[in-house]
Coordinates of C-alpha atoms and ligand atoms in Angstrom, one line a residue:
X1027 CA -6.7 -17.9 54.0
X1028 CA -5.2 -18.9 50.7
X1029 CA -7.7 -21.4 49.2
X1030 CA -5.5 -22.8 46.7
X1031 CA -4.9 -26.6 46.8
X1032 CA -2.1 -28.2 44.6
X1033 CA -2.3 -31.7 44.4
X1034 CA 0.9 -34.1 44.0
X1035 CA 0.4 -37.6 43.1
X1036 CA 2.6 -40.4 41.8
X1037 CA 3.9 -43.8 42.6
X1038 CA 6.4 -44.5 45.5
X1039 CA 9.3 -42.7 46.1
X1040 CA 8.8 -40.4 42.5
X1041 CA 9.9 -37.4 45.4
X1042 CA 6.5 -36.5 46.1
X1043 CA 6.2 -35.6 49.7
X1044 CA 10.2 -34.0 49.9
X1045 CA 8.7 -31.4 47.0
X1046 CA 5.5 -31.0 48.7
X1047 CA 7.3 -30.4 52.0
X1048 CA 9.4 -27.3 49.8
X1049 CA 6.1 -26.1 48.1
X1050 CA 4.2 -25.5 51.2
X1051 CA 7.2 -24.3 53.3
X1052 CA 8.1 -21.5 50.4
X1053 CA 4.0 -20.7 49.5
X1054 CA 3.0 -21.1 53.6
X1055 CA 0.3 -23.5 52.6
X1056 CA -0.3 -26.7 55.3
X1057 CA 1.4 -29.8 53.6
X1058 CA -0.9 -33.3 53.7
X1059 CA 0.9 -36.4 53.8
X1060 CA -1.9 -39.3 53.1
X1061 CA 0.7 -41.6 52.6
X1062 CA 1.3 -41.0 56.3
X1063 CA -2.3 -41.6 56.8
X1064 CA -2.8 -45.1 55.1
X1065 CA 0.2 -45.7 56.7
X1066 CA -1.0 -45.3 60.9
X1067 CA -4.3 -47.6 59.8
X1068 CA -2.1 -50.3 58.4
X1069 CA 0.2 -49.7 61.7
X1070 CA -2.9 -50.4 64.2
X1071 CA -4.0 -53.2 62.4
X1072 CA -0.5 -55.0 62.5
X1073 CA -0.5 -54.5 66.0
X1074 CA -3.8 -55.7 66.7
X1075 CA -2.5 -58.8 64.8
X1076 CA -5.4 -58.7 62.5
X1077 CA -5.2 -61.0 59.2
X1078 CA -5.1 -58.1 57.2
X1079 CA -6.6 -59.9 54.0
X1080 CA -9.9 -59.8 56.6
X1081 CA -11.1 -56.8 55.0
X1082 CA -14.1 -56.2 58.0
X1083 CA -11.6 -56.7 60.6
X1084 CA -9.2 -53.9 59.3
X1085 CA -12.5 -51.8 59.0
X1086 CA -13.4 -52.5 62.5
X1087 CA -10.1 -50.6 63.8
X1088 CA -11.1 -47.4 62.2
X1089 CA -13.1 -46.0 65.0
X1090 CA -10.8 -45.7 67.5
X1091 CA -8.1 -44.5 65.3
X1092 CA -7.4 -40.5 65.9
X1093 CA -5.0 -39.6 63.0
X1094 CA -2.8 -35.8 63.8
X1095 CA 0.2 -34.5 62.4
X1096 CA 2.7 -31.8 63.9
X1097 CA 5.3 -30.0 62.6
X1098 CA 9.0 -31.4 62.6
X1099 CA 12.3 -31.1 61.2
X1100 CA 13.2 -33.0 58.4
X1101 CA 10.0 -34.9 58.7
X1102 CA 6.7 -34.4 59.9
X1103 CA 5.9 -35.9 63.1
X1104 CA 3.0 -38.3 62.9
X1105 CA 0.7 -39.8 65.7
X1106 CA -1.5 -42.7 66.3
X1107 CA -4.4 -41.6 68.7
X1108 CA -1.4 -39.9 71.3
X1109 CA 1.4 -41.6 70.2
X1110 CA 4.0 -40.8 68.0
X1111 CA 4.6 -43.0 65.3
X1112 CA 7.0 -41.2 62.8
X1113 CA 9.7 -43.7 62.4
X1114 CA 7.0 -46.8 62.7
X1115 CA 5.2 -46.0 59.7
X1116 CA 8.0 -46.6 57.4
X1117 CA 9.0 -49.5 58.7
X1118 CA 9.6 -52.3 55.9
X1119 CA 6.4 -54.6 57.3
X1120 CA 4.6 -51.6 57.3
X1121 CA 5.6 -50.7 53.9
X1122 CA 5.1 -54.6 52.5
X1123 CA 1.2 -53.9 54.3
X1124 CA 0.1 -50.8 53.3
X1125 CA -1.2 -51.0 49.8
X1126 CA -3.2 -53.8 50.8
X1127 CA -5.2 -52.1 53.4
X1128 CA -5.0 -48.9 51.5
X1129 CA -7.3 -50.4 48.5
X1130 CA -10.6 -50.8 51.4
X1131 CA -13.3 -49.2 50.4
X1132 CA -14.0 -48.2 54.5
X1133 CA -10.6 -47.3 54.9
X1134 CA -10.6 -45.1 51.7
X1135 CA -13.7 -43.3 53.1
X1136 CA -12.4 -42.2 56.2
X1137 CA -9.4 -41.3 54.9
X1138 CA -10.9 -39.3 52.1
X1139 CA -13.3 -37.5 54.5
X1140 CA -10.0 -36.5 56.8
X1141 CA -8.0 -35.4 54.1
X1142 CA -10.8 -33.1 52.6
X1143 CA -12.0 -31.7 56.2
X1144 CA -7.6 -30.4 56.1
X1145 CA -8.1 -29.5 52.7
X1146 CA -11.4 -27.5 54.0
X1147 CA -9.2 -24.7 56.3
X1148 CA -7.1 -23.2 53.0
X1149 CA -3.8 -23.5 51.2
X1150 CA -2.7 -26.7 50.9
X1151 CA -0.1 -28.8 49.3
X1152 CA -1.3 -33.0 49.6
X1153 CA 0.6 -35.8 48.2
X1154 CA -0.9 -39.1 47.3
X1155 CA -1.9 -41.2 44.8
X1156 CA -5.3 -40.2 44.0
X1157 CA -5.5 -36.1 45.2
X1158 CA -6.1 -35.2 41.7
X1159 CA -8.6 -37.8 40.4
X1160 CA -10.6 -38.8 43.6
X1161 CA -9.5 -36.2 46.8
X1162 CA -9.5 -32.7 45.3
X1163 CA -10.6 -33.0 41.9
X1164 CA -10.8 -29.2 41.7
X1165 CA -7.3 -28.3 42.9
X1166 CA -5.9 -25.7 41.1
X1167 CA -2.4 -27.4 40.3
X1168 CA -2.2 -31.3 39.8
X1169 CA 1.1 -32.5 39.3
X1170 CA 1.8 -36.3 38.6
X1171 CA 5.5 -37.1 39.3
X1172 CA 7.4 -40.2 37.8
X1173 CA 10.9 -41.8 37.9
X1174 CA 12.0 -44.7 36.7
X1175 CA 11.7 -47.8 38.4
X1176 CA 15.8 -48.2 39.1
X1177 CA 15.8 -44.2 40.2
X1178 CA 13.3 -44.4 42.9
X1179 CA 15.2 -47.9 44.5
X1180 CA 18.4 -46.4 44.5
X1181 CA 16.7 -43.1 46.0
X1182 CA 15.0 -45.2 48.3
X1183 CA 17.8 -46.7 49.4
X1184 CA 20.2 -43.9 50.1
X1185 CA 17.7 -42.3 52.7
X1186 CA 17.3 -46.4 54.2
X1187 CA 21.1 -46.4 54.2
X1188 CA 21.3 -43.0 56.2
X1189 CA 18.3 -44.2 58.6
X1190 CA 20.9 -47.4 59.4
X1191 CA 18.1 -49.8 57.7
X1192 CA 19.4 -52.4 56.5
X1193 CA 17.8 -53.1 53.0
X1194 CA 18.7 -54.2 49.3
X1195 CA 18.5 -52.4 46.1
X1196 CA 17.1 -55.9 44.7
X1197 CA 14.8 -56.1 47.2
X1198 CA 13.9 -52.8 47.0
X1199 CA 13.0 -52.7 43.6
X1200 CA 10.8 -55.4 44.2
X1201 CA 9.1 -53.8 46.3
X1202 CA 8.4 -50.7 44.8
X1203 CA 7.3 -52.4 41.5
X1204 CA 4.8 -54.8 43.1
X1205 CA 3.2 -51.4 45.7
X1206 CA 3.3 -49.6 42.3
X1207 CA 1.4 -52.9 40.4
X1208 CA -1.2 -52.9 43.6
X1209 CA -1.8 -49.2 43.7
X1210 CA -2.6 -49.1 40.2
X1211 CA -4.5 -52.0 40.4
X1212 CA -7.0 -51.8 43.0
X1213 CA -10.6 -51.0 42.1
X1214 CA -11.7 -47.7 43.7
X1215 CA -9.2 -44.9 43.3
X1216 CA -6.5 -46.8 41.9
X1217 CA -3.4 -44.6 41.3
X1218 CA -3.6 -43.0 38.1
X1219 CA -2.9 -39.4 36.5
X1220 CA -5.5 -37.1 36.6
X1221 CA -6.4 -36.0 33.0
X1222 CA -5.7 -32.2 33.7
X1223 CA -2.5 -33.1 35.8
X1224 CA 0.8 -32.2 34.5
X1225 CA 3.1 -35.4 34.3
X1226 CA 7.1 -34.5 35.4
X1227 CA 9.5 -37.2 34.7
X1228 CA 12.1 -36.8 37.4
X1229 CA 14.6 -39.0 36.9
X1230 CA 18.2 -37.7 36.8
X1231 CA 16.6 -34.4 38.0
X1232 CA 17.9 -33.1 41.2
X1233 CA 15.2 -31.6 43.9
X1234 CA 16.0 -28.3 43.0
X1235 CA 15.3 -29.4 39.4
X1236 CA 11.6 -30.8 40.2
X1237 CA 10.8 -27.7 42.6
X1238 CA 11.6 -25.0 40.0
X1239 CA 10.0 -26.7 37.3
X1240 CA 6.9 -27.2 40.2
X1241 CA 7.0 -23.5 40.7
X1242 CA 7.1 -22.4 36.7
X1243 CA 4.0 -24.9 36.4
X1244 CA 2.3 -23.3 39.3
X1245 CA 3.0 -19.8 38.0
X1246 CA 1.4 -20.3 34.8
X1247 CA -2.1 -21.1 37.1
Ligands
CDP684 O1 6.3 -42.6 50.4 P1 5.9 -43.8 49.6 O2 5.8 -43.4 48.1 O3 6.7 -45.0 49.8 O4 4.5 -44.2 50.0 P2 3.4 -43.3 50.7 O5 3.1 -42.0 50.0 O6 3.8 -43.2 52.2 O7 2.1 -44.2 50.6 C1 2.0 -45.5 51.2 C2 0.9 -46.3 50.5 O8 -0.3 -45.7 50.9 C3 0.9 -46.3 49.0 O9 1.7 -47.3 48.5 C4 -0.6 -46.6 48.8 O10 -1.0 -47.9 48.9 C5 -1.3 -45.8 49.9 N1 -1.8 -44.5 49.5 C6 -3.0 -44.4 48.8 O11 -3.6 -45.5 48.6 N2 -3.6 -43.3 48.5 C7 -2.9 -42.1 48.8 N3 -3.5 -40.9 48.5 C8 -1.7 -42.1 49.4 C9 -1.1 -43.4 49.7
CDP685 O1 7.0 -39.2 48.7 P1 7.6 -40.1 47.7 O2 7.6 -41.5 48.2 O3 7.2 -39.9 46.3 O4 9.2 -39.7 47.7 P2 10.1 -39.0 48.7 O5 10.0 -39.6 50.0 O6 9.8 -37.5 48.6 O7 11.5 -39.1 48.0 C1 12.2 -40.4 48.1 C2 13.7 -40.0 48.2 O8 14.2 -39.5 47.0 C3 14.1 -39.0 49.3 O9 15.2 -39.4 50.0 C4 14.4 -37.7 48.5 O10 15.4 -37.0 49.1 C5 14.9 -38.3 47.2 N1 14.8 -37.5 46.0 C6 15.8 -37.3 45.1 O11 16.9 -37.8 45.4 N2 15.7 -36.6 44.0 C7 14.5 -36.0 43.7 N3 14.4 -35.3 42.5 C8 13.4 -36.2 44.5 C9 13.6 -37.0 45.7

């Protein structure tokens, strides 16, 4: 197998896992959502009611968390121990949740450890916030996409408006700039570009746009 592993990290809706989806489709490499992954965790905890500033309670529910992925079309189809969760895990609560669990240490662990035993099997494309810098420090191709701020909401809420979710570009903002503020925040593997990544600025770029430049940076590898 292919052991390349090309890294894409950035803050929230910068277009991350829609390119990484391409990249792996087009190069046949398995595509990693660990968004998807913090996601599920901060899922079970919500439903076990947990006060999710109790950082040993949201620990606790690791263990009997089985995290899978299968292949779908247009998105991946993701699943809590046998359940699917696909739609769930974008929920807004979930959304509002997840960088909160996401900056435990416990939590960062096991997903770490997951996310590198995938990594293990070959060619992979994974998209996160800190693939380059903490996950696969030695990947081949680190690419750090940006937007602005206004860009991502309004991207955001185009795919929310053709899900039927019922959201606001003010609120949406909001949103995205206080996850952005707590990912880049938190103490251990906060997100942040990687020295050796390459930094993209999509905004006003369409998809086609960020995938070719992608593929001219991963050609020059
Ligand atoms: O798709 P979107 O950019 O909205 O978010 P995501 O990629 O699904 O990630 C959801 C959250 O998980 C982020 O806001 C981070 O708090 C956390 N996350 C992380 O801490 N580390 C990663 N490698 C990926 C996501
Ligand atoms: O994974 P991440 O949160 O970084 O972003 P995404 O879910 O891949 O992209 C968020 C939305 O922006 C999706 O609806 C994409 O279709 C859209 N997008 C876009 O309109 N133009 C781009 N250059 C990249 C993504």
């Amino acid at each position: 197998m292919n052991p390349i592993q090309i890294a894409i990290d950035g803050p929230a809706s910068a277009g991350k896992s829609t390119i990484a989806k391409i990249l792996a489709t087009d190069l046949n490499f398995v595509y990693v959502d660990t968004g998807a992954m913090y996601r599920v965790v901060t899922l079970a905890a919500m439903r076990k009611n947990i006060v999710l500033q109790d950082e040993a309670a949201v620990a606790a529910v690791l263990p009997n968390i089985n995290i899978s992925f299968k292949p779908g079309n247009p998105v991946q189809r993701v699943f809590l121990n046998d359940e699917e969760v696909t739609a769930e895990i974008r929920s807004v609560d979930v959304t509002a949740n997840v960088s909160v669990v996401s900056a435990y240490a416990a939590v960062r662990q096991a997903m770490t450890d997951l996310q590198r035993d995938i990594a293990a099997g070959g060619g992979v494309v994974m998209d996160g916030r800190d693939i380059g810098t903490t996950v696969l420090p030695n990947a081949a191709v680190k690419i750090f996409l940006i937007a602005s701020v206004h860009e991502r909401a309004v991207r955001r809420f185009k795919e929310n408006q053709a899900k039927g979710m019922d959201t606001t570009l003010e609120d949406l903002e909001a949103a995205i700039e206080k996850r952005d503020y707590l990912d880049s925040h938190r103490e251990i593997s906060p997100l942040k570009k990687a020295t050796d990544a390459i930094e993209l600025d999509t905004t006003g770029l369409s998809i086609a746009e960020v995938v070719d430049s992608v593929k001219r940076i991963i050609a020059t590898k």
